[in-house]
Amino acid sequence: MRLRHPGRITVAVILILLVVLFVLDAAQRTAFDWPDVGKYLFDQRISQAALITLQLTVYSMVIGIVLGLILAIMRLSPNPVVKAVSWVYLWIFRGTPVYVQLVFWGLITLIYNSIIIGIPFVHTWDVIKIDWVPPLFFISVVGLSLNEAAYMAEIVRAGLLSVDAGQEEAAKALGMSWGQTMRRIVIPQSMRVIIPPTGNEVISMLKTTTLVAAVPFSLDLFGRARDISAETFVPIPLLIVASLWYLFFTSILMVGQYFLEKRFSRGIGRGRPAIENDPDAPVIVGGVGGVR
Amino acid sequence: MRLRHPGRITVAVILILLVVLFVLDAAQRTAFDWPDVGKYLFDQRISQAALITLQLTVYSMVIGIVLGLILAIMRLSPNPVVKAVSWVYLWIFRGTPVYVQLVFWGLITLIYNSIIIGIPFVHTWDVIKIDWVPPLFFISVVGLSLNEAAYMAEIVRAGLLSVDAGQEEAAKALGMSWGQTMRRIVIPQSMRVIIPPTGNEVISMLKTTTLVAAVPFSLDLFGRARDISAETFVPIPLLIVASLWYLFFTSILMVGQYFLEKRFSRGIGRGRPAIENDPDAPVIVGGVGGVR
Amino acid sequence: GCVDNSGGGSGGSGGDTGQKNAYGVTKDAALAKTLPGDIAKAGKLTIGIDATYAPNEYKDSDGKVIGWDVDLADAIAAKLGVTTDYTISKFDNIIPSITGGRYDLGVSSFTDTTEREKQVDFVNYYSAGVLWASAKGKNVDPDNACGLKVAVEAGTYEDTEEVPAKSKKCTDAGKAAIQVLKFDGQDQATNALVLGQVDAMSADSPITEYAISKQKDKIQAAGTTFDVAPYGFAVDKGSKLTDVIKNALQALIDDGTYTKILQKWGVDDGAVTAADVNAASKQ
Amino acid sequence: MTPVQRATTPDAARPMVEAVAVSKRFGGNEVLTSISLRVERGQVMCVIGPSGSGKSTFLRCINHLEVVDAGRLYVDGELVGYRERGDKLYELKPAEAARQRRDIGMVFQHFNLFPHMTALENIAEAPTTVKGMSRRDALERGRDLLARVGLASHAGHYPSQLSGGQQQRVAIARALAMDPKLMLFDEPTSALDPELVGEVLDVMRELADTGMTMVVVTHEMGFAREVGDAMVFLDGGVVVESGAPRELLANPQHERTKAFLSKVL
Amino acid sequence: MTPVQRATTPDAARPMVEAVAVSKRFGGNEVLTSISLRVERGQVMCVIGPSGSGKSTFLRCINHLEVVDAGRLYVDGELVGYRERGDKLYELKPAEAARQRRDIGMVFQHFNLFPHMTALENIAEAPTTVKGMSRRDALERGRDLLARVGLASHAGHYPSQLSGGQQQRVAIARALAMDPKLMLFDEPTSALDPELVGEVLDVMRELADTGMTMVVVTHEMGFAREVGDAMVFLDGGVVVESGAPRELLANPQHERTKAFLSKVL
Ligand SMILES: Nc1ncnc2c1ncn2[C@@H]1O[C@H](COP(=O)(O)OP(=O)(O)OP(=O)(O)O)[C@@H](O)[C@H]1O
Ligand SMILES: Nc1ncnc2c1ncn2[C@@H]1O[C@H](COP(=O)(O)OP(=O)(O)OP(=O)(O)O)[C@@H](O)[C@H]1O
Ligand SMILES: [Mg+2]
Ligand SMILES: [Mg+2]
């Protein structure tokens, strides 16, 4: 007596047929130009551009995280002015599209091409011209990381707030300074809450690097693919090549992310009483090699 | 005996000074061209474009939510083929940059310009030419909503999974069909978990509409601002105008979001015993006018 | 049409039999008969255009596509008794869209090159060169621009051939390469120069001249026009439409409309005397 | 295995539930092993057994919330969850399974009330959506039922505003609203504070008095002794012993029964 | 108010804690109202009182975890949390406040061990980071202290792997590692299961025997009677009654004290 799922099988067969049809059709469409896809997939120019995309991602994320940490701490500061400055930063950078921000950073050298020394609207003593023009790669990293910082700030803030207030108090009572408390006690514990969404941010950043075209920086994966297609008039295969590379990177990151989340959602059964009463509170990864 | 915070005040004063200096300096910089900002801020072309940006946002979100719901249900289906199709969709659309996707949709008419009737690689009976060229607005909405669907699917899925399995069981035991169970029991309860992140998605979508430039659709806020600056050679003020509009819209949405989150994180103290033992489980908004 | 969506909208002239085009062009029945059947039936030419190339093709303040390229294409359509239907596209995607059968015609100041001729046929209608511009008072020599920043529009002849060749000369001589800033549209490239973001820009001579005329106090020509080459309307390789367009253009040259249009836009420097096809490979 | 031959008995004599060699496994784990038993019309059958013995699983099989792996289960003479065609069994379509479930009321340990509906709406929900009853009739019927379980004044309360005992009584009323011919109870009082158990058992006792056929998984031996007509003791997925509750509780025959009863009594 | 004149007493005679009219408010809510009391060197002072009476707040003021609003608090003759300059008080810079806190050990109700460090690391943390002791010395000292609280074999355990009583003993060792001259205990046993209370009280009793000055908020009257040298009863933020524990517990003078003791004893 075996289960039979006639309805389920019908749906499955229809879906499989549709997928097969789609794939066969796609294989036949000349516009996809599969031989070209194969040809350019491992083209050296593309793989070098992929490297630059990775560099953009890594640099922007690192700076974004550091700035985000600073902004998060500012947001939690008791000083209302510091708090407000951080709030305004987040408001502006989260409230405007990153594409527009990148266009803006591309034009920044136009706006700030000189340092004006003087009393605004009253008197100008001297105008020093800024001659240094930052490379586009640099501008791209600045644009991406300043935007990212606004998002990381919220993530870090949530992480810091997730650490039980008693921890900070205990450290204070031992005579630890605010900096020591942060560095040794609060930040290590907040990592559990901070790391998983940060993984998401890395994936998202990898994809956001396509927007450096707005700067305009064009040595990244997508920019390079576009350049090649401008010469060869085959935009679609190169678009596919770029997509495959992005898909490859994001897939690796997603797998990493999966394991990270698994690792960081794991807890040890018995916690402190305070924690036991409140399963919402962070479960600390203990045991050998906890979050250190 | 009043508290004195000399350190705090120093920091505050320095920060305020810096902000004031920055603002005064910005007011003086000719590149910002503030009179132009004022002139274009309420330009009718800009406000019309803002309307189109809102339309893009609304249409794309609505379609994205509907598709996301379908994909989420497919992901939860017991049928492995249906599940796999949904998974692959999410993988591709989350794994590639939306900017690249939009470029691709812009070229879609190149790829699918005809319907081939035949056996792939063997015989072609007929090729029907597709003459309809979809408007760029339409393509933009399609591109944005197909991408959004992949993100909404995960949100909806988390929402559906957050509903206690006992609810579905109880409905089934009463003889309700799967559709009735979903419509009347599961979906209303999952809203509590679905709505807050959906609010985030709306804000994010509003900003993502800038990327329709990749299609290239250029009647949206950013596209129009760019077109105007192409004529007048004043990109920076127009960039500021566009940014101010985006900031205006996102601020409104953020305020709405704030109240939504407050409303949906509110629960009623006493729950069912099953829930009382598990504060992580959804707290249901009860009382008059619950989530219906 | 695409009036409602593309930000461009149809130039929409030519039009019905008997109606006069803005330049007084009327339908030539004999020429109209030679139109390929599907176009005659549709009654319109589907045209891909990247409207960021003033004055050749750009958008007016209402977002309508204008320019002398547009006027010329409209006149050709009027001669043939059909309308024009412009679709805004990115420059790099126009040729693939023609070979892909999406557009009948590409009207976007294409420089006729042998490389491009492998993809499409060109009906040559103008003779343009490349002209650099630099900031006012700052002298830039295009032949010795090593290490400078030069703005171009992505995918143009300047982007793919002219500037890279100059840059290669620099690096071959052991000097710094030219830093190329590729913008999505010519408008951004021009803005970059006007605002001083780059040292120079390189574009087709009509474009550079137009920009200079608009921004006399900010930018100036750098050197003179060089690399003179024919512009061409792009048509799918081997299409019957090629000769039809060529004949219509010739008719416009003959009846003086062609000159009228060019003069109106102040670009009659590069006028040709006869319509040609694929001039690049003939040289 | 060969299909069991069903005797064509007159309606009244036909048992309400008949299990013939029912087996159920989860993965490699056999949770029910060849269970056979009968519940006659109007009887209250109590099921007892240690945790993990398969009591809930058996109830869920009766209601087709779980799919039986081997054996046959009949409710009111109708094969549950399958259609017999020739020698083969075909699983019912979801719609048909839903139709079968309508006639069987089920009350869960954790009540599973719909938290976004008031007590009255909880009761009126299934009659309107499943039976197509008019909303007005359903609400009226719901009020009657609420009165019957002693909660007439709580119609507008949401589950979160009710005590556990009140919630369970609403859950019983909700099941009754579908006019079931059989009621299944899965430890209906075990999630309740001790002072709330009585009010729920009272409602169940009244229900039994009306002649409703009931299968009750419970550890309330007092209730079983007083109200139950039959009792089975399940352990490790097999029926170890069965009989009248008074006898079984007073004189268990089997060692395992004795051991279990010594712990719970 | 006028500044209190401090008597220049010799070191040994100077009280360890002296509170003079200390008041503290949270918003509009006055939690401590003009508290004055002295804890002599080597004394064990027990603080009792109903929930919300301000016991924790008072301890936290001694340690400058809360800022006093009015009055003065001295620990070992030093004004806590403020610097007196002329007639005015200036709040100490964070670094100075941290220095003051080093000499005062505090044990919390919920232990507040650092969950990402082992028991030994918890103890060695402050001596290395705050006092700049070498890691080796700190670990060695830590092992001694662990042995002293009877947990020598648990050095490598993380807090989540220790029972509540063990965690609290580690917390005491952690406070002792800074060589405090005063130890504050805030209901150190109230979060513990009853069978674990004894082991913590034993450690505290031994600590008192070594001559450590201690302020203990507790409801363990047996401990207070046996170990305490003085006792205050706090209610509504005021010291209602004080005296030797035996006397106060046996013969409370005040109505409120009587009412409170009748409940907890
Ligand atoms: N969906 C399932 N998947 C896998 N195993 C299951 C599932 N449901 C129940 N089981 C297993 O089947 C066995 C019997 O479970 P069941 O819930 O029927 O026991 P029970 O007698 O009702 O116990 P209790 O008194 O604890 O409710 C248990 O070992 C349980 O782990
Ligand atoms: N940070 C704070 N902000 C506002 N009010 C506070 C704060 N801390 C304590 N309180 C209030 O001060 C009062 C005294 O609190 P405190 O914790 O000192 O009482 P307690 O005697 O320790 O009580 P318990 O025995 O419950 O620990 C309480 O009413 C409390 O609500
Ligand atoms: Mg059970
Ligand atoms: Mg307290």
Short mmCIF file of C-alpha atoms in Angstrom, two decimals, chain A residues 174, chain E residues 102 104-107 123 127 131 141 145 148-149 169-180 182-183 185 203 207 210 212 214:
data_model
loop_
_atom_site.label_atom_id
_atom_site.label_comp_id
_atom_site.label_asym_id
_atom_site.label_seq_id
_atom_site.Cartn_x
_atom_site.Cartn_y
_atom_site.Cartn_z
CA LEU A 174 35.67 46.12 38.13
CA ARG E 102 38.77 49.43 41.43
CA ILE E 104 35.34 48.38 45.64
CA GLY E 105 34.28 44.86 44.68
CA MET E 106 30.70 44.26 43.67
CA VAL E 107 28.71 41.04 43.33
CA ILE E 123 38.87 36.44 37.10
CA PRO E 127 43.77 42.56 36.85
CA LYS E 131 45.87 46.99 36.77
CA ARG E 141 46.31 34.64 41.15
CA LEU E 145 41.14 32.55 44.11
CA ARG E 148 39.62 29.64 47.63
CA VAL E 149 35.99 29.52 46.45
CA ARG E 169 31.32 31.91 43.56
CA VAL E 170 33.31 32.77 40.43
CA ALA E 171 31.78 36.25 40.55
CA ILE E 172 33.01 36.67 44.12
CA ALA E 173 36.47 35.50 43.12
CA ARG E 174 36.42 37.91 40.21
CA ALA E 175 35.68 40.82 42.55
CA LEU E 176 38.37 39.69 44.99
CA ALA E 177 40.96 39.59 42.22
CA MET E 178 41.12 43.39 42.31
CA ASP E 179 42.06 43.33 46.02
CA PRO E 180 39.14 45.52 47.07
CA LEU E 182 35.23 46.95 50.44
CA MET E 183 32.85 44.36 48.99
CA PHE E 185 26.80 42.20 47.63
CA VAL E 203 32.20 31.61 50.77
CA LEU E 207 35.40 36.22 53.47
CA THR E 210 39.24 37.39 56.94
CA MET E 212 36.83 42.18 54.78
CA MET E 214 31.18 44.09 53.44
#
